Amino acid sequence: MNFPNLPQSELLRLYESLTRIRLFEERIVERYHEQEMKTPVHLCLGQEAVAVGVCSRLAREDYIFSTHRSHGHCIAKGMPLRLIAAELYGRESGCAGGRGGSMHLVAPDWGIPGSTAIVGGSIPLAAGAALSAKMQNNGRIAVAFFGDGASEEGSFHESLNFAALHALPLIFVCENNFYATNSPFKARQPECGIAAKGAGYGIPSVTADGNNLGTVYQVAGEAIERARSGGGPSLLEFETYRWKGHVGPACDFEAGCRPKDELERWLERCPHRLYRDGLLGSGQVSCADLDAIERNLRHEIDDAFDFARASAWPDPATLLEHVC
Amino acid sequence: MNFPNLPQSELLRLYESLTRIRLFEERIVERYHEQEMKTPVHLCLGQEAVAVGVCSRLAREDYIFSTHRSHGHCIAKGMPLRLIAAELYGRESGCAGGRGGSMHLVAPDWGIPGSTAIVGGSIPLAAGAALSAKMQNNGRIAVAFFGDGASEEGSFHESLNFAALHALPLIFVCENNFYATNSPFKARQPECGIAAKGAGYGIPSVTADGNNLGTVYQVAGEAIERARSGGGPSLLEFETYRWKGHVGPACDFEAGCRPKDELERWLERCPHRLYRDGLLGSGQVSCADLDAIERNLRHEIDDAFDFARASAWPDPATLLEHVC
Amino acid sequence: MPWTEIQADSGRGRANFEPLQGCVRELSYRDAIREALDQALTRDPRVFLIGEGIDDPGGVFGSTKGLAELHGRERVMDMPLAENGLTGVAAGAAMTGMRPVLIHMRTDFLPMSMDQIVNHVAKWSYMTGGSVKVPLTIRAITGRGWGSAAQHSQSLQALFAHVPGLHVVMPATPHDAKGLLLGAIAGSTPTLVLEHRWLYDRTGPVPEEPYLIGAGSGVVRRGGADVTLVGVSYMVGELMLAAGELARTGISAEVIDLRSVSPLDEELIAASVRKTGRLLVADTGWKRCGISAEVAAVVAERAFDALRAPVRRICIADCPTPASHVLEQACYPDVDGIVAAVRGML
Amino acid sequence: MPWTEIQADSGRGRANFEPLQGCVRELSYRDAIREALDQALTRDPRVFLIGEGIDDPGGVFGSTKGLAELHGRERVMDMPLAENGLTGVAAGAAMTGMRPVLIHMRTDFLPMSMDQIVNHVAKWSYMTGGSVKVPLTIRAITGRGWGSAAQHSQSLQALFAHVPGLHVVMPATPHDAKGLLLGAIAGSTPTLVLEHRWLYDRTGPVPEEPYLIGAGSGVVRRGGADVTLVGVSYMVGELMLAAGELARTGISAEVIDLRSVSPLDEELIAASVRKTGRLLVADTGWKRCGISAEVAAVVAERAFDALRAPVRRICIADCPTPASHVLEQACYPDVDGIVAAVRGML
Ligand SMILES: Cc1ncc(C[n+]2csc(CCOP(=O)(O)OP(=O)(O)O)c2C)c(N)n1
Ligand SMILES: Cc1ncc(C[n+]2csc(CCOP(=O)(O)OP(=O)(O)O)c2C)c(N)n1
Ligand SMILES: [Mg+2]
Ligand SMILES: [Mg+2]
């Protein structure tokens, strides 16, 4: 475990963020069967460390663009849970007034101009935000979150080229969880890895352990520092694994989608437990500290879900509002 | 000059092909002002060696897919000049019955399923032909011709990935003439080169002198041999230069599109003269041999243009034929 | 050529919602598609399937389930997420002797490949003077509901019907799902087969033997005298329900299932409206420049003098699809809306 | 916000083919576009232009000529050949405070970026509940003639008019070219400005001061009583010529220039047809599910009882564009065809 050497407050901030995502996603798993969240959910359980490691290094004004699997990124970026929960419940008080659902989380005030469910779509949009930041010279940077599947889309290549050409303040963050829906990596790509693509554009690129929060924090920090100081884009490939099925709260190995022992190996490398163990091992915090954080988070999540369920439905008469 | 060590007959075959393209293109330049060829022409003057070096290593049944700048490729592949000339003149006897014009040359019997004027479009089509050959196990290979500009399109990346994944019998042949219309390479790509992209997919990739026919012949031969023996795709970047403007028979440096000294440097590296000098220097042929070849070619071109101009117009009543 | 042995079925005028004569076997729309693919793969070595995850345990909502095991993963191929490139790959294979079926889980992914579909596939036959055909079939599925929202619920047939050089078919019954798909695979024209997810569980009579339905012919699903209801895909069932409802108050509605939106069976539509004098068109897609516009225009050209009421168009609302259930319900047309619209025309 | 100082000009009903009141300065369509871009760049630091070769000596048929020198290559940017990605880049910039103008030399390249245009740009405002707008302008030019063939001559407005969330405008005059372009850049709705290459040399009165024309309003270019001729872009001029020709035999034609195909000025069309009882629509694009279908449908909905003749649609032929000059001539509609069609309606 590459455990980060950081002040206690920062270590706890990371723990809190990691746990917030974990508990929020678990709450969805718990409640999804009630069929009140009438929107497909793509959970990031097992992948939380990437979101936290990257977003904890960003300023609130920095931009992230996410995908269908966006909960973790948005939570780590600071988006209030109420806005997310209410959107999942299709309410007017949701971040998109119920128009977007789970796949289109948005929070401009937290640097989230939106999320797209079209694979690969987030990448050029983030490049555009980076261009915008560069033109406005406002010191912001942009992050494109995307999956291994998205790295096969032409938009990835087109964005790498453009970002390299203009030395954009942009971080390409690929969460390689080795599957796109149920298609394994090797059915879709030769075994060269995704980071290998960056070299063709002269973009600093690394492959790193996405389940080790310390590693993500460090690698992302270096890339962000480079971007912010005019050093141009970086490509970060984080290897990780999703615990649940592609969509919905269930596991998928029983259905034959993936081998069970593969999942088990990755469960042993749970990013949350690894970080928690490291934290306790560092001697800087006690179990009680962490339990207190968790308790607070559970209240925060209770509040978000209560808020969502108590919120009004959008008025069908407003159906045609916000089209243009 | 990397002059190839080949039997005389093969050396002369190459010379004939190189000269056929050169003279055909020059004939277009001569006659275009008459405004009887009512179709945009994208001439390959200065780039002929790539077409010849590659196509001379292919069997008639092998596939090539070309672009807006396709004359050279099609001629080198063996397509009869009559079919091309008549198409330029918009006649029924043209390769596409007058429907395609200069940018869509086609000759299935010579392994040319077509050409596309959408930049990047030829690449996945050629990959499809390679897949088809592989599935039919018919021993054929496919070549995608494209320009440096096309290497920026997502279709390039998508095709590299797919070809590498399936070890397709496909050669990516990029003619890097350093411009896309009037946009210089450096306004569009970082200075990594196009061959550098192949490494990210584990594809053998080289950058080579596209004005040296011997080099092209050798490099292409190796790649073709690899493809035919099941070794998968290759990416060949040939550096070359176009002498005329992007479209039409005129030069463009007066208009400020490109620096004149750049053109002059490349004119000194004329692929035709380089090869001719090498050939004569090799002592295997005499000037008279070459002149005889040229004379025959001029007759062939006269015949093609005469045939074209004497051919019937397509019948407007057939306008809607061949839509589906 | 195995296809030549199969009798093409124009099908015009037969009400396929009634049991087919002599056909007792019922199949779901899903299984009808699967059977068509299985038969095509079995009979024609040139046929192969390609699509994201088509060989996985789900098998594209069941429509390709088990086919990889039966025919091998070389002929039932998974693919990278690269829709435009892979459309080009499939097209290139089709130009050189194969008959690929490219499969998309959602119609929404087709815009990724518009360049290859619109600029290449649709134009290749024409640009080559007919010398190179592109016998490519593209299947794509439109869904509805469960908060799938704007990027996972589109019904984009009009974008393709607009472009010459393509056929676009939209089966509403299991029988047509099999026949239109086999017709597409057997034909030499690139064809989009647009399916509707909400029809996948519907069952109906489906002959076991392969049969081909060519693009371009609609069918009258129910005869009537007072109003012509024209629809496609999922909306045909809604029109049938509406027609039943209207019959209870003495209104006799004729229901036409277009089956094919390109080519369009103009004569079938015009003849019906010349008889009934009224037209309502129901589409799964948007109104502006949509299928409903084309049908209305055809009637304005060919049967304007028969019209005794304004034409009505029932389409999805003029907005991207919202996620929230309450907005979804307001967005999609329903039977009540159709019935009310017809009553307003009389 | 410099735009707020500029008066929006609804323009409805004014015959812009006549000299504008008080405006004596004539400009070509090309220069009107260039002036609009220059003024937008000058007044609003958020505006930038991006497109393949827009800073080269040709300057997109002259429409961007010299702007790179005036405003710098950071604001008049060349770009790689990557239409879809760059549309995403421009959209991302638009979502985060900029006002990009993305420029394509040919409308035919738009299908490359359908994913970003249809799935992202058009839906972003709605998907984000209106919280993130995409003030993106996309210019694209349609050509005609000289054997440009199938992939270099398309007029694809219907593909975009079909999709909610976009505005699509098609200026027919220098005045509108400037006003509609400035209106697009100033507005918050993503807008396609589709220009016609054959109009570039046409001249007309163009005020020097910036002015905005919003999408959605057509204009009557010529009043008439016997037939309504509706057209867009290059076809408006053809309709004006046809109207002149018809007048010589006593037929009084009203000519409507749609200017905007999305939104569509339905009321202007319906009111005219209610008056004349006859409709002919002329489009630069294809017929099926095209603009002409939509206009015909609107009339079938809103003015069916006024119709005294079948609606007529004059469009490009139902095929990809051929290269050969003789086929081209058969493919494109012309004034004689319009005149003959109108005579057939009377
Ligand atoms: C362009 C496009 N193609 C296909 C899909 C269907 N789809 C949704 S998510 C997904 C898998 C994406 O895989 P990856 O990028 O690795 O992300 P992950 O789900 O693993 O996080 C697919 C194929 C889509 N949404 N968009
Ligand atoms: C998708 C697309 N974008 C833009 C164009 C316009 N265009 C035609 S040729 C060309 C330049 C292509 O450059 P390159 O690929 O280097 O080929 P070259 O002309 O140099 O041979 C461009 C931009 C096009 N035809 N297709
Ligand atoms: Mg993945
Ligand atoms: Mg080039």
Coordinates of N, CA, C and O in Angstrom, one line a residue, chain B residues 38-152:
Chain B
K38 N -15.6 18.4 -66.1 CA -16.4 19.2 -65.2 C -16.5 18.4 -63.8 O -17.5 17.9 -63.4
T39 N -15.3 18.3 -63.2 CA -15.3 17.6 -61.9 C -14.0 18.1 -61.3 O -13.0 18.3 -62.0
P40 N -14.0 18.3 -60.0 CA -12.8 18.7 -59.3 C -11.7 17.6 -59.4 O -12.0 16.4 -59.3
V41 N -10.5 18.0 -59.7 CA -9.4 17.1 -59.8 C -8.3 17.3 -58.7 O -7.9 18.5 -58.5
H42 N -8.0 16.3 -58.0 CA -7.0 16.4 -56.9 C -5.8 15.6 -57.4 O -5.8 14.4 -57.4
L43 N -4.8 16.3 -58.0 CA -3.7 15.6 -58.7 C -2.6 15.1 -57.7 O -2.4 15.7 -56.6
C44 N -2.0 14.1 -58.1 CA -1.0 13.4 -57.2 C 0.4 13.7 -57.8 O 1.4 13.0 -57.4
L45 N 0.6 14.7 -58.6 CA 1.9 15.0 -59.2 C 2.9 15.2 -58.0 O 2.6 16.0 -57.1
G46 N 4.0 14.5 -58.1 CA 5.0 14.6 -57.0 C 4.9 13.5 -56.0 O 5.8 13.3 -55.2
Q47 N 3.7 12.8 -56.0 CA 3.5 11.8 -55.0 C 3.4 10.4 -55.6 O 3.1 9.4 -54.9
E48 N 3.8 10.3 -56.9 CA 3.5 9.0 -57.6 C 4.2 7.8 -57.1 O 3.7 6.7 -57.2
A49 N 5.3 8.0 -56.5 CA 6.1 6.8 -56.1 C 5.4 6.0 -55.0 O 5.6 4.7 -55.0
V50 N 4.6 6.6 -54.2 CA 3.9 5.8 -53.2 C 3.0 4.9 -53.8 O 2.9 3.7 -53.5
A51 N 2.1 5.4 -54.7 CA 1.2 4.6 -55.4 C 1.8 3.4 -56.1 O 1.4 2.2 -56.0
V52 N 2.9 3.7 -56.8 CA 3.6 2.6 -57.6 C 4.3 1.6 -56.7 O 4.1 0.4 -56.9
G53 N 5.0 2.1 -55.7 CA 5.7 1.2 -54.8 C 4.8 0.2 -54.1 O 5.1 -0.9 -53.9
V54 N 3.7 0.7 -53.7 CA 2.7 -0.1 -53.0 C 2.0 -1.0 -53.9 O 2.0 -2.3 -53.8
C55 N 1.4 -0.5 -55.0 CA 0.5 -1.2 -55.8 C 1.2 -2.3 -56.6 O 0.7 -3.3 -57.0
S56 N 2.5 -2.0 -56.9 CA 3.2 -2.9 -57.7 C 3.5 -4.2 -57.0 O 3.9 -5.2 -57.5
R57 N 3.3 -4.2 -55.7 CA 3.5 -5.4 -54.8 C 2.2 -6.1 -54.6 O 2.2 -7.1 -53.9
L58 N 1.1 -5.6 -55.1 CA -0.2 -6.2 -54.9 C -0.6 -7.1 -56.0 O -0.2 -6.9 -57.2
A59 N -1.4 -8.1 -55.7 CA -2.0 -8.9 -56.8 C -3.3 -8.2 -57.3 O -3.8 -7.3 -56.6
R60 N -3.7 -8.5 -58.5 CA -4.9 -7.8 -59.0 C -6.1 -8.0 -58.1 O -6.9 -7.1 -58.0
E61 N -6.2 -9.1 -57.4 CA -7.3 -9.4 -56.6 C -7.3 -8.7 -55.3 O -8.3 -8.6 -54.5
D62 N -6.1 -8.2 -54.9 CA -6.0 -7.5 -53.6 C -6.8 -6.2 -53.7 O -7.0 -5.6 -54.8
Y63 N -7.3 -5.7 -52.5 CA -8.1 -4.5 -52.5 C -7.4 -3.3 -52.2 O -6.5 -3.3 -51.3
I64 N -7.7 -2.2 -52.8 CA -7.3 -0.9 -52.4 C -8.5 0.0 -52.2 O -9.4 -0.1 -53.0
F65 N -8.5 0.8 -51.2 CA -9.5 1.9 -51.1 C -8.8 3.2 -51.1 O -7.8 3.4 -50.4
S66 N -9.3 4.1 -51.9 CA -8.6 5.4 -52.1 C -9.5 6.5 -51.7 O -10.6 6.4 -51.2
T67 N -8.9 7.7 -51.9 CA -9.5 9.0 -51.4 C -9.9 9.9 -52.6 O -9.9 9.5 -53.8
H68 N -10.1 11.2 -52.3 CA -10.2 12.2 -53.3 C -9.0 12.3 -54.2 O -9.1 12.7 -55.3
R69 N -7.8 11.9 -53.7 CA -6.6 12.0 -54.5 C -6.2 10.6 -55.0 O -5.3 10.0 -54.5
S70 N -7.0 10.0 -55.9 CA -7.0 8.6 -56.1 C -6.4 8.2 -57.5 O -6.2 7.0 -57.7
H71 N -6.1 9.2 -58.4 CA -5.7 8.8 -59.7 C -4.5 7.8 -59.7 O -4.5 6.8 -60.4
G72 N -3.5 8.2 -59.0 CA -2.3 7.5 -59.0 C -2.5 6.0 -58.5 O -2.0 5.1 -59.0
H73 N -3.2 5.9 -57.4 CA -3.5 4.6 -56.8 C -4.2 3.7 -57.8 O -3.8 2.5 -58.0
C74 N -5.2 4.2 -58.5 CA -6.0 3.4 -59.4 C -5.1 3.0 -60.6 O -5.2 1.9 -61.1
I75 N -4.4 4.0 -61.1 CA -3.6 3.7 -62.3 C -2.5 2.6 -61.9 O -2.3 1.6 -62.6
A76 N -1.9 2.8 -60.8 CA -0.8 1.8 -60.4 C -1.4 0.5 -60.1 O -0.8 -0.6 -60.3
K77 N -2.7 0.4 -59.8 CA -3.3 -0.9 -59.5 C -3.7 -1.6 -60.8 O -4.2 -2.7 -60.7
G78 N -3.6 -0.8 -61.9 CA -3.9 -1.5 -63.2 C -5.2 -1.1 -63.8 O -5.5 -1.6 -64.9
M79 N -5.9 -0.2 -63.2 CA -7.2 0.2 -63.8 C -6.9 0.9 -65.2 O -6.1 1.8 -65.3
P80 N -7.7 0.5 -66.2 CA -7.5 1.1 -67.5 C -7.7 2.6 -67.5 O -8.7 3.1 -67.0
L81 N -6.9 3.3 -68.3 CA -7.0 4.7 -68.3 C -8.3 5.2 -68.9 O -8.9 6.2 -68.6
R82 N -8.8 4.4 -69.9 CA -10.1 4.8 -70.5 C -11.2 4.9 -69.5 O -12.0 5.9 -69.6
L83 N -11.2 4.0 -68.5 CA -12.3 4.1 -67.5 C -12.2 5.3 -66.7 O -13.2 5.9 -66.3
I84 N -11.0 5.8 -66.4 CA -10.7 7.0 -65.6 C -11.1 8.2 -66.4 O -11.8 9.1 -66.0
A85 N -10.5 8.3 -67.6 CA -10.7 9.5 -68.4 C -12.1 9.7 -68.7 O -12.6 10.8 -68.6
A86 N -12.8 8.7 -69.1 CA -14.2 8.8 -69.4 C -15.0 9.3 -68.2 O -16.0 10.0 -68.3
E87 N -14.6 8.9 -67.0 CA -15.3 9.3 -65.8 C -15.1 10.8 -65.6 O -16.0 11.5 -65.2
L88 N -13.8 11.2 -65.8 CA -13.5 12.6 -65.7 C -14.3 13.5 -66.6 O -14.7 14.6 -66.3
Y89 N -14.6 12.9 -67.8 CA -15.4 13.7 -68.8 C -16.9 13.4 -68.6 O -17.7 13.9 -69.4
G90 N -17.2 12.7 -67.6 CA -18.7 12.6 -67.2 C -19.4 11.7 -68.2 O -20.6 11.9 -68.4
R91 N -18.8 10.7 -68.8 CA -19.4 9.9 -69.8 C -19.9 8.6 -69.3 O -19.5 8.1 -68.3
E92 N -20.9 8.1 -70.0 CA -21.5 6.8 -69.7 C -20.4 5.7 -69.6 O -20.6 4.7 -68.9
S93 N -19.4 5.8 -70.4 CA -18.4 4.8 -70.4 C -17.4 4.9 -69.3 O -16.5 4.1 -69.2
G94 N -17.5 5.9 -68.5 CA -16.6 6.0 -67.3 C -16.8 4.9 -66.3 O -17.8 4.2 -66.4
C95 N -15.9 4.8 -65.4 CA -15.9 3.6 -64.5 C -17.2 3.6 -63.7 O -17.6 2.6 -63.2
A96 N -17.8 4.8 -63.4 CA -19.0 4.9 -62.6 C -20.1 5.4 -63.5 O -21.1 5.9 -63.0
G97 N -20.0 5.2 -64.8 CA -21.1 5.7 -65.7 C -21.3 7.2 -65.6 O -22.4 7.7 -65.9
G98 N -20.3 7.9 -65.1 CA -20.4 9.4 -65.0 C -21.1 9.8 -63.7 O -21.2 11.0 -63.4
R99 N -21.4 8.9 -62.8 CA -22.0 9.3 -61.6 C -21.0 9.7 -60.5 O -21.3 10.4 -59.6
G100 N -19.8 9.2 -60.6 CA -18.8 9.4 -59.5 C -17.9 10.6 -59.7 O -17.6 11.3 -58.8
G101 N -17.4 10.8 -60.9 CA -16.5 11.8 -61.2 C -15.1 11.5 -60.6 O -14.8 10.3 -60.3
S102 N -14.2 12.5 -60.5 CA -12.8 12.3 -60.2 C -12.6 11.7 -58.8 O -11.6 11.0 -58.6
M103 N -13.5 11.9 -57.9 CA -13.2 11.5 -56.5 C -13.7 10.2 -56.1 O -13.5 9.7 -55.0
H104 N -14.4 9.5 -57.1 CA -14.9 8.2 -56.7 C -14.6 7.1 -57.7 O -15.4 6.3 -58.1
L105 N -13.3 7.1 -58.1 CA -12.9 6.0 -59.0 C -13.1 4.6 -58.4 O -12.9 4.4 -57.3
V106 N -13.5 3.8 -59.3 CA -13.9 2.4 -58.9 C -13.6 1.4 -60.0 O -13.7 1.8 -61.2
A107 N -13.2 0.3 -59.7 CA -12.9 -0.8 -60.7 C -12.8 -2.1 -60.0 O -11.7 -2.6 -59.7
P108 N -13.9 -2.7 -59.7 CA -13.9 -3.9 -58.9 C -13.1 -5.0 -59.5 O -12.4 -5.8 -58.8
D109 N -13.0 -5.1 -60.8 CA -12.2 -6.1 -61.5 C -10.7 -5.9 -61.3 O -9.9 -6.8 -61.6
W110 N -10.3 -4.8 -60.9 CA -8.9 -4.6 -60.6 C -8.7 -4.4 -59.1 O -7.7 -3.7 -58.6
G111 N -9.7 -4.9 -58.3 CA -9.5 -4.8 -56.8 C -9.7 -3.4 -56.2 O -9.2 -3.1 -55.2
I112 N -10.5 -2.6 -56.9 CA -10.8 -1.2 -56.4 C -12.3 -1.1 -56.2 O -13.0 -0.7 -57.1
P113 N -12.7 -1.4 -55.0 CA -14.2 -1.3 -54.7 C -14.6 0.1 -54.6 O -15.9 0.3 -54.5
G114 N -13.7 1.1 -54.6 CA -14.2 2.4 -54.7 C -13.2 3.4 -54.0 O -12.2 3.0 -53.4
S115 N -13.6 4.7 -54.1 CA -12.8 5.7 -53.4 C -13.8 6.7 -52.8 O -14.9 6.9 -53.3
T116 N -13.4 7.3 -51.7 CA -14.3 8.2 -51.0 C -13.7 9.6 -50.9 O -12.4 9.7 -50.7
A117 N -14.5 10.6 -51.0 CA -14.0 12.0 -50.8 C -14.2 12.5 -49.4 O -14.0 13.7 -49.1
I118 N -14.7 11.6 -48.5 CA -14.8 12.0 -47.1 C -13.5 11.6 -46.5 O -13.2 10.4 -46.4
V119 N -12.8 12.6 -46.0 CA -11.5 12.3 -45.4 C -11.6 11.3 -44.3 O -12.4 11.5 -43.4
G120 N -10.8 10.2 -44.3 CA -10.8 9.2 -43.3 C -11.7 8.0 -43.7 O -11.6 7.0 -43.1
G121 N -12.6 8.2 -44.6 CA -13.6 7.2 -44.9 C -13.0 5.9 -45.5 O -13.5 4.8 -45.3
S122 N -11.9 6.0 -46.2 CA -11.3 4.9 -46.9 C -10.7 3.9 -45.9 O -10.6 2.7 -46.2
I123 N -10.4 4.3 -44.7 CA -9.7 3.5 -43.8 C -10.5 2.3 -43.2 O -10.1 1.2 -43.3
P124 N -11.7 2.6 -42.6 CA -12.5 1.5 -42.1 C -13.0 0.6 -43.3 O -13.1 -0.6 -43.1
L125 N -13.2 1.2 -44.4 CA -13.7 0.4 -45.5 C -12.7 -0.7 -45.9 O -13.0 -1.8 -46.1
A126 N -11.4 -0.2 -46.0 CA -10.3 -1.2 -46.3 C -10.2 -2.2 -45.2 O -10.0 -3.4 -45.5
A127 N -10.4 -1.8 -44.0 CA -10.4 -2.8 -42.9 C -11.5 -3.8 -43.1 O -11.3 -5.0 -42.8
G128 N -12.6 -3.4 -43.5 CA -13.7 -4.3 -43.8 C -13.4 -5.3 -44.9 O -13.7 -6.5 -44.8
A129 N -12.7 -4.8 -45.9 CA -12.3 -5.7 -47.0 C -11.3 -6.7 -46.5 O -11.3 -7.9 -46.9
A130 N -10.4 -6.2 -45.6 CA -9.4 -7.2 -45.1 C -10.1 -8.2 -44.2 O -9.8 -9.4 -44.2
L131 N -11.1 -7.8 -43.4 CA -11.9 -8.7 -42.6 C -12.6 -9.8 -43.5 O -12.6 -11.0 -43.3
S132 N -13.1 -9.2 -44.6 CA -13.8 -10.1 -45.6 C -12.9 -11.1 -46.2 O -13.2 -12.3 -46.3
A133 N -11.7 -10.7 -46.6 CA -10.7 -11.6 -47.1 C -10.3 -12.6 -46.1 O -10.2 -13.8 -46.4
K134 N -10.2 -12.2 -44.9 CA -9.8 -13.1 -43.8 C -10.9 -14.2 -43.6 O -10.6 -15.4 -43.5
M135 N -12.1 -13.7 -43.6 CA -13.2 -14.6 -43.3 C -13.4 -15.6 -44.5 O -13.7 -16.7 -44.3
Q136 N -13.2 -15.1 -45.7 CA -13.3 -16.0 -46.9 C -12.0 -16.7 -47.1 O -12.0 -17.6 -48.0
N137 N -11.0 -16.4 -46.3 CA -9.7 -17.1 -46.4 C -9.3 -17.2 -47.9 O -8.9 -18.3 -48.4
N138 N -9.4 -16.1 -48.6 CA -9.0 -16.2 -50.0 C -7.6 -15.6 -50.3 O -7.3 -15.4 -51.5
G139 N -6.9 -15.4 -49.3 CA -5.5 -15.0 -49.5 C -5.3 -13.5 -49.9 O -4.1 -13.1 -50.1
R140 N -6.4 -12.8 -50.0 CA -6.2 -11.4 -50.4 C -5.8 -10.5 -49.2 O -6.0 -10.9 -48.1
I141 N -5.3 -9.4 -49.6 CA -5.0 -8.4 -48.5 C -5.7 -7.1 -49.0 O -6.1 -7.0 -50.2
A142 N -5.7 -6.1 -48.1 CA -6.3 -4.8 -48.4 C -5.4 -3.7 -48.0 O -4.6 -3.8 -47.1
V143 N -5.5 -2.6 -48.8 CA -4.7 -1.4 -48.5 C -5.6 -0.2 -48.4 O -6.5 0.0 -49.2
A144 N -5.4 0.5 -47.3 CA -6.1 1.8 -47.1 C -5.1 2.9 -47.5 O -4.1 3.1 -46.8
F145 N -5.4 3.6 -48.5 CA -4.6 4.9 -48.8 C -5.3 6.0 -48.2 O -6.5 6.2 -48.2
F146 N -4.5 6.9 -47.6 CA -5.1 8.1 -47.0 C -4.0 9.1 -46.8 O -2.8 8.8 -46.9
G147 N -4.4 10.3 -46.5 CA -3.4 11.4 -46.3 C -3.1 11.7 -44.8 O -3.7 11.1 -43.9
D148 N -2.2 12.6 -44.6 CA -1.9 13.0 -43.2 C -3.1 13.6 -42.5 O -3.3 13.3 -41.3
G149 N -3.9 14.3 -43.3 CA -5.1 14.9 -42.6 C -6.0 13.8 -42.1 O -6.6 13.9 -41.0
A150 N -6.2 12.7 -42.9 CA -7.1 11.6 -42.5 C -6.6 11.0 -41.2 O -7.4 10.4 -40.5
S151 N -5.3 11.1 -40.9 CA -4.8 10.4 -39.7 C -5.3 11.1 -38.5 O -5.2 10.6 -37.4
E152 N -6.0 12.3 -38.6 CA -6.6 13.0 -37.5 C -8.0 12.5 -37.2 O -8.5 12.8 -36.1

